[in-house]
Tab-separated table of C-alpha atoms in Angstrom:
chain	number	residue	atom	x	y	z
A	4	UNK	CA	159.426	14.713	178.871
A	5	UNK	CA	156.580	17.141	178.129
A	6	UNK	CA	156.511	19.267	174.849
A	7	UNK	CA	154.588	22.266	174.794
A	8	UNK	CA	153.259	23.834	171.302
A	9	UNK	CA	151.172	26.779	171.041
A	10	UNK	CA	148.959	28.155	168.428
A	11	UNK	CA	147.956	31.247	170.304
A	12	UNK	CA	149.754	33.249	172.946
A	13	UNK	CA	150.698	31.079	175.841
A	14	UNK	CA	150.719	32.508	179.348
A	15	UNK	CA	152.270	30.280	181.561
A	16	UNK	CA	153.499	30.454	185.259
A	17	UNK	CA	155.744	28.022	186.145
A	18	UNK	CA	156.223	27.951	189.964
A	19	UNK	CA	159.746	25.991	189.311
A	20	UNK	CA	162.384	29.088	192.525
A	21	UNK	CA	191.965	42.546	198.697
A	22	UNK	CA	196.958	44.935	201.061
A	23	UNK	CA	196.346	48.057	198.775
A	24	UNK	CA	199.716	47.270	200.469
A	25	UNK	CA	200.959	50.920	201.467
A	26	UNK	CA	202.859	51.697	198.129
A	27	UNK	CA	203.176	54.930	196.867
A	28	UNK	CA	199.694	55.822	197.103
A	29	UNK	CA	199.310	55.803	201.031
A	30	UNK	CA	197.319	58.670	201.150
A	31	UNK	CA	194.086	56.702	199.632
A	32	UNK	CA	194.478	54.163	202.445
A	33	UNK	CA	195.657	50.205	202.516
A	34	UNK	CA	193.020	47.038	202.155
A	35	UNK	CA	193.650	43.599	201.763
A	36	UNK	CA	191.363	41.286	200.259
A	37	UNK	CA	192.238	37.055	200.289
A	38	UNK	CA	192.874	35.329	196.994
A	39	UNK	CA	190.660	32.498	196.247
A	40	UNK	CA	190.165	28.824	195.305
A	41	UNK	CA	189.094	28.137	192.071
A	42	UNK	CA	188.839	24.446	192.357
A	43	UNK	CA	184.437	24.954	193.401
A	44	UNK	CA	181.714	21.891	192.860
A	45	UNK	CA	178.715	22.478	191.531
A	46	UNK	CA	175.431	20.798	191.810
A	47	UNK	CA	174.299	18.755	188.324
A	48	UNK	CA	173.536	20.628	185.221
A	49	UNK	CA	175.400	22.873	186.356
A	50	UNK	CA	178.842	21.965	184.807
A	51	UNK	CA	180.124	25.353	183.483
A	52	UNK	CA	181.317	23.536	180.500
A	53	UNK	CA	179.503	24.748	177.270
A	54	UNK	CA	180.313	26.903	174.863
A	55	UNK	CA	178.236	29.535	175.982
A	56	UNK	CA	179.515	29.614	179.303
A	57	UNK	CA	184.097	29.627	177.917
A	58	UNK	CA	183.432	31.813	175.055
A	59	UNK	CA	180.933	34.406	176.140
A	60	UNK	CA	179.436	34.399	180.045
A	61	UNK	CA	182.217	34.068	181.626
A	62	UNK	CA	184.530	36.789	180.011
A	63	UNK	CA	184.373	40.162	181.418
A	64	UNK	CA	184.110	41.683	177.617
A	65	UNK	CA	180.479	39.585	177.587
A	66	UNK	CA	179.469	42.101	180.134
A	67	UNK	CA	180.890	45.667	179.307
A	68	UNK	CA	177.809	47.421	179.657
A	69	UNK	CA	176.032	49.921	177.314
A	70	UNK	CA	173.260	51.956	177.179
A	71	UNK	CA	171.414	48.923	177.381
A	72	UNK	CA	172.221	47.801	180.245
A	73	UNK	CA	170.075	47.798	183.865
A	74	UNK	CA	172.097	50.169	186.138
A	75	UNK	CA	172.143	47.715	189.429
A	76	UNK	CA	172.522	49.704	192.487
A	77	UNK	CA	174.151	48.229	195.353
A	78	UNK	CA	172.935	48.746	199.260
A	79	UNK	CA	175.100	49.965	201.707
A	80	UNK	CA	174.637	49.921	205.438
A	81	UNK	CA	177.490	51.672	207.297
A	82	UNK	CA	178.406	50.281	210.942
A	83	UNK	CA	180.016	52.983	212.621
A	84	UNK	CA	181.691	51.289	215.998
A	85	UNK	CA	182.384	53.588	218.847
A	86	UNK	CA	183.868	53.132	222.826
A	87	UNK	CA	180.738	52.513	225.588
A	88	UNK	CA	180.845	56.266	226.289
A	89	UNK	CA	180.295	57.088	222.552
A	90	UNK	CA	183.394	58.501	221.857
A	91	UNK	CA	186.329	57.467	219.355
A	92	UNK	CA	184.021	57.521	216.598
A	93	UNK	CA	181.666	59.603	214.141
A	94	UNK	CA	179.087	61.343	215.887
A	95	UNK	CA	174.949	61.136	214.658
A	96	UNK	CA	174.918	64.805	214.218
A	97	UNK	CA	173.661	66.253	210.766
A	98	UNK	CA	177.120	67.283	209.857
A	99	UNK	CA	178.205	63.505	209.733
A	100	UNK	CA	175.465	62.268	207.509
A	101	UNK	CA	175.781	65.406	205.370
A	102	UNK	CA	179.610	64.019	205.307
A	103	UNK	CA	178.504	60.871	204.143
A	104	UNK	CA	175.968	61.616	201.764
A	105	UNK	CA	178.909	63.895	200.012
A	106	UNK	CA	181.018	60.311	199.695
A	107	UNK	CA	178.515	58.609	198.055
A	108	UNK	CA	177.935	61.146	195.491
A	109	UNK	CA	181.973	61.011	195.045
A	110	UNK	CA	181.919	56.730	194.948
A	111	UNK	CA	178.943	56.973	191.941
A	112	UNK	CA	180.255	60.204	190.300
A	113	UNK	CA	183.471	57.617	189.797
A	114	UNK	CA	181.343	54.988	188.123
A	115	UNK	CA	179.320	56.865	186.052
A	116	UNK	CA	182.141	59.348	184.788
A	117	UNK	CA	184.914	57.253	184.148
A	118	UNK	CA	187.783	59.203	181.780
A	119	UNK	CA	189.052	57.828	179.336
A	120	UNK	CA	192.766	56.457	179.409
A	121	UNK	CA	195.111	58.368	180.181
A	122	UNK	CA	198.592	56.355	179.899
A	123	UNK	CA	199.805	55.062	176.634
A	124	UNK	CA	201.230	50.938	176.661
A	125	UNK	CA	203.634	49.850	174.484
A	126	UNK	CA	201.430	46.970	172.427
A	127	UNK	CA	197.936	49.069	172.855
A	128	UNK	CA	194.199	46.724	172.981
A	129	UNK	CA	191.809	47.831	170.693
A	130	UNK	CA	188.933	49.241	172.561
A	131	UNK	CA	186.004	51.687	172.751
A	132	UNK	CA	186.305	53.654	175.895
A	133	UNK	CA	182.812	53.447	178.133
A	134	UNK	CA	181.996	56.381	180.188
A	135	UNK	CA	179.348	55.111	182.464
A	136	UNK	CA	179.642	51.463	184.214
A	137	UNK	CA	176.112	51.521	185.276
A	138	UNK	CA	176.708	50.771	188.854
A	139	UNK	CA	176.045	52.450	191.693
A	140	UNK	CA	176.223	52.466	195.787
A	141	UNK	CA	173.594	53.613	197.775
A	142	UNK	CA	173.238	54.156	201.250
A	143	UNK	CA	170.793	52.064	203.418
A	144	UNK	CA	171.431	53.381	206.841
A	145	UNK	CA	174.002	53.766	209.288
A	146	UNK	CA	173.653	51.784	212.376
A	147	UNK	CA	175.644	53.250	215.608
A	148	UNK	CA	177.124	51.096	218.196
A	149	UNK	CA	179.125	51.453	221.148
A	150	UNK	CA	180.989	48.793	222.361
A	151	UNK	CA	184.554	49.230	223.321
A	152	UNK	CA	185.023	45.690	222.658
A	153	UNK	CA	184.294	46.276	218.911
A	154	UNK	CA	185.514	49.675	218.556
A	155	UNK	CA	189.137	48.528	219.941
A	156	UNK	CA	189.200	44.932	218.178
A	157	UNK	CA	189.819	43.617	214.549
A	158	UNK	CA	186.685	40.526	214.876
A	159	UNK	CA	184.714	41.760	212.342
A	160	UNK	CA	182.798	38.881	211.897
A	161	UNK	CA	181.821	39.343	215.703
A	162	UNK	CA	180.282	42.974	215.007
A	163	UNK	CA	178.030	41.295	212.157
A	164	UNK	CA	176.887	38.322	214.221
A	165	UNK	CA	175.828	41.361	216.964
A	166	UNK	CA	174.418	43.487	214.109
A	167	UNK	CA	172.362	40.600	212.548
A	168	UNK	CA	171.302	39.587	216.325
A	169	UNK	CA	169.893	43.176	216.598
A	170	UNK	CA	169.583	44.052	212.940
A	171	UNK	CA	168.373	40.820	211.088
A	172	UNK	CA	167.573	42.698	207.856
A	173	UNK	CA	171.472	43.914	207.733
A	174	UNK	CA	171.855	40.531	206.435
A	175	UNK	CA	170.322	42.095	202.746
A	176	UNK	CA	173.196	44.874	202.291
A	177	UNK	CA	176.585	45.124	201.953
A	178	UNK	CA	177.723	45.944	205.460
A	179	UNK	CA	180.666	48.293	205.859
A	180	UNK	CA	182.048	48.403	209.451
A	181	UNK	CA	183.983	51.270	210.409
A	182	UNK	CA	186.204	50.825	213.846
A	183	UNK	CA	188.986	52.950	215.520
A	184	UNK	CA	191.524	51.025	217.297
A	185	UNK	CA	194.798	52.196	218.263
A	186	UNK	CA	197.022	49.748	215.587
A	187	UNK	CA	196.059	48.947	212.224
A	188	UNK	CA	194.053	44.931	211.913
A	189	UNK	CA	196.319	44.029	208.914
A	190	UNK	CA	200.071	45.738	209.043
A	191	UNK	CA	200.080	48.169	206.136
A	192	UNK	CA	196.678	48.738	205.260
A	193	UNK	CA	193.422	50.090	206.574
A	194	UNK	CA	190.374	48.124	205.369
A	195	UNK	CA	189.724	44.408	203.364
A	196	UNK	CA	186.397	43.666	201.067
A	197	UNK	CA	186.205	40.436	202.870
A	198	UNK	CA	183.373	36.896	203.088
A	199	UNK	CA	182.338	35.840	206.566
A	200	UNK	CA	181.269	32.396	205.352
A	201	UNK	CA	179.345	30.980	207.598
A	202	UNK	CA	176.515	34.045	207.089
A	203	UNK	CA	177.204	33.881	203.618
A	204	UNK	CA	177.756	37.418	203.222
A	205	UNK	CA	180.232	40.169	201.732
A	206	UNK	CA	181.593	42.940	203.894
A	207	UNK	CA	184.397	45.574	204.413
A	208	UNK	CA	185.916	46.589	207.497
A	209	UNK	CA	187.584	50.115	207.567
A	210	UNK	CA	189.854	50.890	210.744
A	211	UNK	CA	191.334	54.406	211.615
A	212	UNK	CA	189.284	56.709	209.633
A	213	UNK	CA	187.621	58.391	212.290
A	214	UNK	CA	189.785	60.446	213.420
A	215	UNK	CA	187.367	63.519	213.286
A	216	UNK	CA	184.169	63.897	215.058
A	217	UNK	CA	181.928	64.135	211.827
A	218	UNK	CA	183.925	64.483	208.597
A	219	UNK	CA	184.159	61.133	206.529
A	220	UNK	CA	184.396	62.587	203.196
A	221	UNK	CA	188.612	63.689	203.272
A	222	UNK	CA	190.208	62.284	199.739
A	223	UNK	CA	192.056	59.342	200.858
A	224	UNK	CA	188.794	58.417	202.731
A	225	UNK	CA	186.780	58.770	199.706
A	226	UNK	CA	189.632	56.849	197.237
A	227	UNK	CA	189.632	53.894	199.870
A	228	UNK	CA	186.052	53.692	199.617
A	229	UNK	CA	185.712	53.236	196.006
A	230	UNK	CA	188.756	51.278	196.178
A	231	UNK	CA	187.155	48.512	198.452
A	232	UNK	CA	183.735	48.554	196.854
A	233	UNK	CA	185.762	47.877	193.786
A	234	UNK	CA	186.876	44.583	195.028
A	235	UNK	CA	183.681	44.288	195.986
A	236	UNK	CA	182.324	43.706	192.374
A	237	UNK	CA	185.330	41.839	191.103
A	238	UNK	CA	187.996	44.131	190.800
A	239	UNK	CA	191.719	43.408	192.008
A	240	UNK	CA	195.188	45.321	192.699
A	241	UNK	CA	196.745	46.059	188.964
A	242	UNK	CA	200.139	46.332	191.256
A	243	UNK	CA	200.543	42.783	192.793
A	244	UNK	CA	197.411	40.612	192.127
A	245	UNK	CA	196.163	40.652	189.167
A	246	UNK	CA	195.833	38.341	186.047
A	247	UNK	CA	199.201	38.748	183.957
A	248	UNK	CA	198.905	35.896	181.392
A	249	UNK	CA	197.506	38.003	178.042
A	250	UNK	CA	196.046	34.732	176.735
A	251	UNK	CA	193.570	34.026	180.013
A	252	UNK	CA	189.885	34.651	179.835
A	253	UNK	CA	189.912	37.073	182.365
A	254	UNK	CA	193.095	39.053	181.590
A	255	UNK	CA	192.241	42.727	181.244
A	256	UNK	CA	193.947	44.102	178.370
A	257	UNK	CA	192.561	47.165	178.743
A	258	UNK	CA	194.434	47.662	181.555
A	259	UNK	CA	197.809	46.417	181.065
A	260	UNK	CA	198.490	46.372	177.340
A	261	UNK	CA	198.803	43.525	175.193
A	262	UNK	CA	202.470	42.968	176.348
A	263	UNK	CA	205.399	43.933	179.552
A	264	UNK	CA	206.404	47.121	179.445
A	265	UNK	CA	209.511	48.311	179.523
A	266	UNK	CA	211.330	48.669	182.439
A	267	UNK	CA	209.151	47.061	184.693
A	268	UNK	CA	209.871	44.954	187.167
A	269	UNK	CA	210.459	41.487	186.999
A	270	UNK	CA	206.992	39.069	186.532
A	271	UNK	CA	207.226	36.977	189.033
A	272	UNK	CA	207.262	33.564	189.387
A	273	UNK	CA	205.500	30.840	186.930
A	274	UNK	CA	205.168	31.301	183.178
A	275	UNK	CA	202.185	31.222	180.883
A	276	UNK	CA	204.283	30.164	177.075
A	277	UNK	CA	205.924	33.721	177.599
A	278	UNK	CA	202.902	35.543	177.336
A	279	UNK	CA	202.790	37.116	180.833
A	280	UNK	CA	202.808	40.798	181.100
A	281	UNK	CA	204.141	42.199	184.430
A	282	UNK	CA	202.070	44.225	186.967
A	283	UNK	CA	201.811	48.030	186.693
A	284	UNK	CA	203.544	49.142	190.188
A	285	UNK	CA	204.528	52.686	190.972
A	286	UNK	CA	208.444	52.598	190.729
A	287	UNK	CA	208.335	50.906	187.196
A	288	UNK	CA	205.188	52.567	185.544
A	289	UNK	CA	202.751	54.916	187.902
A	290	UNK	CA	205.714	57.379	188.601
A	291	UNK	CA	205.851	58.133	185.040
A	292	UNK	CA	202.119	57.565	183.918
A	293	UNK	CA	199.731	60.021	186.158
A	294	UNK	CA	197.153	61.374	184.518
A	295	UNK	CA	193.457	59.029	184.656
A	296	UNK	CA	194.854	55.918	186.212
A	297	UNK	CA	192.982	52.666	186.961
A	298	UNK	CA	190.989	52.509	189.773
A	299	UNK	CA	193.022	49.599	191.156
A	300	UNK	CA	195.950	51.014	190.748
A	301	UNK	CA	197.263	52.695	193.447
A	302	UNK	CA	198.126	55.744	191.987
A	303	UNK	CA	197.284	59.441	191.834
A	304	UNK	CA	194.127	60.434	189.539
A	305	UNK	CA	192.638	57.131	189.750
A	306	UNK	CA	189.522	58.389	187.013
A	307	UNK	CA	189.817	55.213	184.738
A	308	UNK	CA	187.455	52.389	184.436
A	309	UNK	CA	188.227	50.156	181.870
A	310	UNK	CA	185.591	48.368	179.698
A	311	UNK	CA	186.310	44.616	180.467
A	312	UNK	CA	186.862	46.282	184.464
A	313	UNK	CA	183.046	47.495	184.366
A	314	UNK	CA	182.437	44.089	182.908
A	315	UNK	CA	183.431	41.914	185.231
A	316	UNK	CA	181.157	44.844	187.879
A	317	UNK	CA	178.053	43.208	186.080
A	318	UNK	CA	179.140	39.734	186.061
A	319	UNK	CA	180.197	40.043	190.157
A	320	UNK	CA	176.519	41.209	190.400
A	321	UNK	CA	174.827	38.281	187.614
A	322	UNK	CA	176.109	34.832	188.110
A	323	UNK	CA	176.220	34.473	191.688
A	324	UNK	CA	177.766	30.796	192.241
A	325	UNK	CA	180.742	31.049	190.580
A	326	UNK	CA	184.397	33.038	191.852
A	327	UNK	CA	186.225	34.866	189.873
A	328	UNK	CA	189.660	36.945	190.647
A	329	UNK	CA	187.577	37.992	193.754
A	330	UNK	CA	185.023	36.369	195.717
A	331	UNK	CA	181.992	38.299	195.182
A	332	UNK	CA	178.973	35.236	195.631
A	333	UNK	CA	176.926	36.842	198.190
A	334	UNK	CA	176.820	40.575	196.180
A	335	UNK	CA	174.022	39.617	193.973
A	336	UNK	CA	171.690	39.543	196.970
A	337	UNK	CA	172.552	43.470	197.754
A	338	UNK	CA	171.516	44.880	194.673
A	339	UNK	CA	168.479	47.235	195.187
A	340	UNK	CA	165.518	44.923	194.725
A	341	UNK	CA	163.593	46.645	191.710
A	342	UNK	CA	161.384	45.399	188.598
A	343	UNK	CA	162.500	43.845	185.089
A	344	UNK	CA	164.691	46.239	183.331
A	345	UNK	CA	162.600	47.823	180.206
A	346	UNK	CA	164.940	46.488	177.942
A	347	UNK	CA	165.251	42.588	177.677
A	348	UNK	CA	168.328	40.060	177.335
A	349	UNK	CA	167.579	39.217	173.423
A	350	UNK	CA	168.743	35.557	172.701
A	351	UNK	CA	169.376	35.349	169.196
A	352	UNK	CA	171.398	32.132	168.646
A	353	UNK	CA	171.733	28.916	170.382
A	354	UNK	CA	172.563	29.147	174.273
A	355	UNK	CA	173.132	26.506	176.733
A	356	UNK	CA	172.769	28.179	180.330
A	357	UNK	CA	174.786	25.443	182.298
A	358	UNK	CA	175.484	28.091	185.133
A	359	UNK	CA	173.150	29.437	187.606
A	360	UNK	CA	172.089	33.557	186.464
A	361	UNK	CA	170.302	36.219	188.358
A	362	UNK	CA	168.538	38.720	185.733
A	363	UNK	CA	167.456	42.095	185.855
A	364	UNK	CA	165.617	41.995	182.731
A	365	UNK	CA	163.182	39.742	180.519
A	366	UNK	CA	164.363	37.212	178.186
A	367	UNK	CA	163.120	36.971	174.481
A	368	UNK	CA	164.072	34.319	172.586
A	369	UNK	CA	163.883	35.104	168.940
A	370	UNK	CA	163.063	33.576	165.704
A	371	UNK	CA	165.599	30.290	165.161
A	372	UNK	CA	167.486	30.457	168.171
A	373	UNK	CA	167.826	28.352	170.934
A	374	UNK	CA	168.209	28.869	174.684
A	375	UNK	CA	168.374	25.408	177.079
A	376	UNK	CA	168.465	26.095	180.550
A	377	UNK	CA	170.305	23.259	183.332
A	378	UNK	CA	171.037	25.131	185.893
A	379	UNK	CA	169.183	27.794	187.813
A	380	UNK	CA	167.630	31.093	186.948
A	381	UNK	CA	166.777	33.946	188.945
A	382	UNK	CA	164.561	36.480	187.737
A	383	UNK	CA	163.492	40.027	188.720
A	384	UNK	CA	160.384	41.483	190.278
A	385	UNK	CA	157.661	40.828	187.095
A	386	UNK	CA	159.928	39.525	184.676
A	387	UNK	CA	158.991	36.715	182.202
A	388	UNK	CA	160.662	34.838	179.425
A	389	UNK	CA	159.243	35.178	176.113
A	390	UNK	CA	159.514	32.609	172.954
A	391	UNK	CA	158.977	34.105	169.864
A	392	UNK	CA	157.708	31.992	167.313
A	393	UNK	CA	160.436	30.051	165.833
A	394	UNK	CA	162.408	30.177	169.082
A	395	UNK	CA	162.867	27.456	171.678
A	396	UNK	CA	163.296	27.380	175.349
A	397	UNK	CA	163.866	23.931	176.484
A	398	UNK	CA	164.291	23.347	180.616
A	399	UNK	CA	166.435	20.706	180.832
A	400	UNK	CA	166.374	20.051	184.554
A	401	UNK	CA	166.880	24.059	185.258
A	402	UNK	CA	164.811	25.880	187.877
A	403	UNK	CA	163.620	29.300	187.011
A	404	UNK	CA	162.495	31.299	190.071
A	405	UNK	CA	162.151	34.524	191.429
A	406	UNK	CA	165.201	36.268	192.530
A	407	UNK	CA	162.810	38.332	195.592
A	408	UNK	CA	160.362	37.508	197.412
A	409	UNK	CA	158.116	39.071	195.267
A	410	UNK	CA	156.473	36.778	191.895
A	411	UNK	CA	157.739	36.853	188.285
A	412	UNK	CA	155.396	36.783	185.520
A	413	UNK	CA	156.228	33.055	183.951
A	414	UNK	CA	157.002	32.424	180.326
A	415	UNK	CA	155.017	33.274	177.315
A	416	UNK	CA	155.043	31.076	174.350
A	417	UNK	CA	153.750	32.961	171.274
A	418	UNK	CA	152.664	31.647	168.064
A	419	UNK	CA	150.127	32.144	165.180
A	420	UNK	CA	146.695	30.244	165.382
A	421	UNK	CA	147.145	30.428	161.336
A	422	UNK	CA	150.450	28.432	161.247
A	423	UNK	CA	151.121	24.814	161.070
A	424	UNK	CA	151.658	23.356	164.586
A	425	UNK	CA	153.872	20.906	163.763
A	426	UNK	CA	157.796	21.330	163.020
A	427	UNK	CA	159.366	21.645	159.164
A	428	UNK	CA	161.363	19.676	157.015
A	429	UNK	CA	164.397	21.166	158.998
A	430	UNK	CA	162.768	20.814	162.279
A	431	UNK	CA	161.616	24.105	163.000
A	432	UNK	CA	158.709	25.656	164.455
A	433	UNK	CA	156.343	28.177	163.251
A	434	UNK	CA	155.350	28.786	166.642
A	435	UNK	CA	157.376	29.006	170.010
A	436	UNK	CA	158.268	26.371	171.597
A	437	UNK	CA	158.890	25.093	175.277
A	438	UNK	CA	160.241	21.868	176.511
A	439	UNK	CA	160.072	20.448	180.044
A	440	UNK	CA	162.275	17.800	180.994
């Protein structure tokens, strides 16, 4: 064990590194995204079983985000798949790209604008509406291939082992592939958010949209697009797979009320002590409720992004080992590689971080709190970790590291060269303090 106690500001650099099944809404397109297994190992000291980790990090309302928050942009490369002869597909003419650069501005208009909502539930969450989720999409490139073979089949995990064969850098963005065969891949639907696991990475696959020579931006195109990269950072169908029990972590009240409403259809199967609200589905609810919908929810006017929805956006994006409703592990890694956010993650009572983190801002720990790190911690471009005086960061087996390839800035214990080095009566420091064990 190695205690560290500093009368004067401590520099230190420790080198340690979805079937949007064809309901009423079939003009915004089908996907279908797999369900997952929440039964996942971890590596030691990093149990997930503190109180930091059930009460706060894990719940989306930990991570609705504010004017605080870093807006994390998210890299896109499109794949556009097209026969040999280059037909059967978008064309690289400036119409196209002008066509896709229109989408985009659609997909981050939606998450930066969302309306508040616009349907009333019979046992109404208390909640303050938030406008902007601070995330955003942003095109890479768009990468052009023509191979009949791809164009015509459903392997998308083929296309990506040819892209990243060609491409290797495609590996850092979320790949979208776009193909044109004659039948859909999936009955029903027209694109998935899916994992190819053995590359470890997130993609979507999009099949029958290119039915013009150059225009991607039509409005069911645009609505599937947002749709999938919705699932992409957490988000599922509000019609037929989402949480329904009001009492889980996860449960987005927000969304579906604090209680069944009336007239819906039946739950389902399996019980939760009563307390299972039924999903919002066109016949029973949408039909009657049309003005700003949720984004997931297969309906017209789909303008509404709920608070605890834009949280769990941020947590998709922040701790990057565990899954949630969706698997989103690999999205982290596609977030436009920039420099600590301006305004830093301000620990202000005790923390136990038994769950691995990527940051996009500095930490400060203040005066009398606590933060003890087992488990891994990635940090952005120049960020550090401050301890105030007072404040204590103890590494308890954890390993902090840089979440690029390019070098944080360490942690910096501060203290007063005036003060007593050594702790009070109640075992507290004048100055910061860091433990290594």
């Amino acid at each position: 064990m190695k205690c560290l106690k500093s009368n004067y500001k401590l520099f230190l650099i420790l080198i340690i590194s979805l079937i949007f099944l064809k309901s009423h809404a079939q003009e915004h397109g089908g996907c279908a995204t797999p369900e997952f297994n929440e039964e996942e190992e971890y590596k030691s000291g990093c149990d997930h079983t503190s109180d930091t980790w059930i009460n706060k990090y894990r719940t989306p309302g930990h991570w609705i985000p504010d004017e605080n928050t870093p807006i994390k942009t998210i890299m896109v490369n499109w794949i556009v798949c097209r026969d040999d002869n280059g037909q059967n597909g978008w064309q690289d003419v400036p119409e196209f790209h002008e066509s896709v650069s229109s989408l985009f501005d659609k997909v981050n208009l939606e998450y930066s604008t969302s309306l508040p909502k616009g349907y009333s539930l019979t046992c109404e969450p208390e909640y303050t509406h938030v406008e902007d989720t601070r995330i955003r999409f942003e095109l890479n490139e768009v990468i052009f291939i023509d191979k009949t073979e791809f164009n015509l089949g459903c392997s998308a995990t083929d296309i990506l082992d040819y892209v990243f064969a060609q491409y290797p850098d495609a590996r850092n963005f979320l790949n979208h592939i776009f193909t044109q065969g004659d039948a859909p891949c999936i009955p029903g639907a027209w694109g998935r958010y899916n994992i190819y696991w053995e590359e470890d990475v997130s993609y979507v696959h999009t099949w029958g949209s290119m039915w013009h020579e150059w225009y991607a931006d039509f409005f069911d195109h645009s609505y599937h697009v947002i749709h999938e990269y919705a699932h992409a950072v957490g988000l599922h169908h509000v019609y037929n797979a989402e949480y329904r029990c009001t009492s889980h972590y996860d449960f987005l009240d927000d969304v579906f009320g604090l209680c069944a409403e009336a007239g819906c259809n039946s739950c389902g199967s399996g019980n939760c002590d009563g307390n299972q609200v039924c999903y919002l589905r066109y016949d029973c609810f949408w039909q009657y409720n049309t003005v700003n919908t949720p984004i997931m929810s297969a309906a017209y006017d789909i303008r509404y992004i709920s608070p605890k929805s834009a949280g769990r956006m941020h947590r998709a994006l922040s701790l990057y080992d565990r899954t949630f409703k969706v698997n989103n592990k690999p999205m982290h890694k596609y977030v436009k590689e920039d420099y600590s956010y301006e305004i830093p993650l301000t620990i202000t009572e005790n923390e136990t971080w038994d769950f691995a983190i990527k940051m996009y801002q500095d930490i400060v720990v203040e005066q009398g709190a606590t933060l003890t790190i087992s488990c891994d911690v990635k940090m952005p471009i120049d960020g550090k970790i401050i301890v105030k005086p007072g404040g204590k960061l103890i590494i308890d087996g954890g390993y902090v590291t840089s979440a690029h390839n390019k070098l944080w800035q360490g942690i910096e214990v501060w203290g007063n060269p005036n003060a007593s080095q050594e702790e009070d009566e109640s075992g507290n420091y004048q100055q910061g303090y860091l433990e290594l064990m």
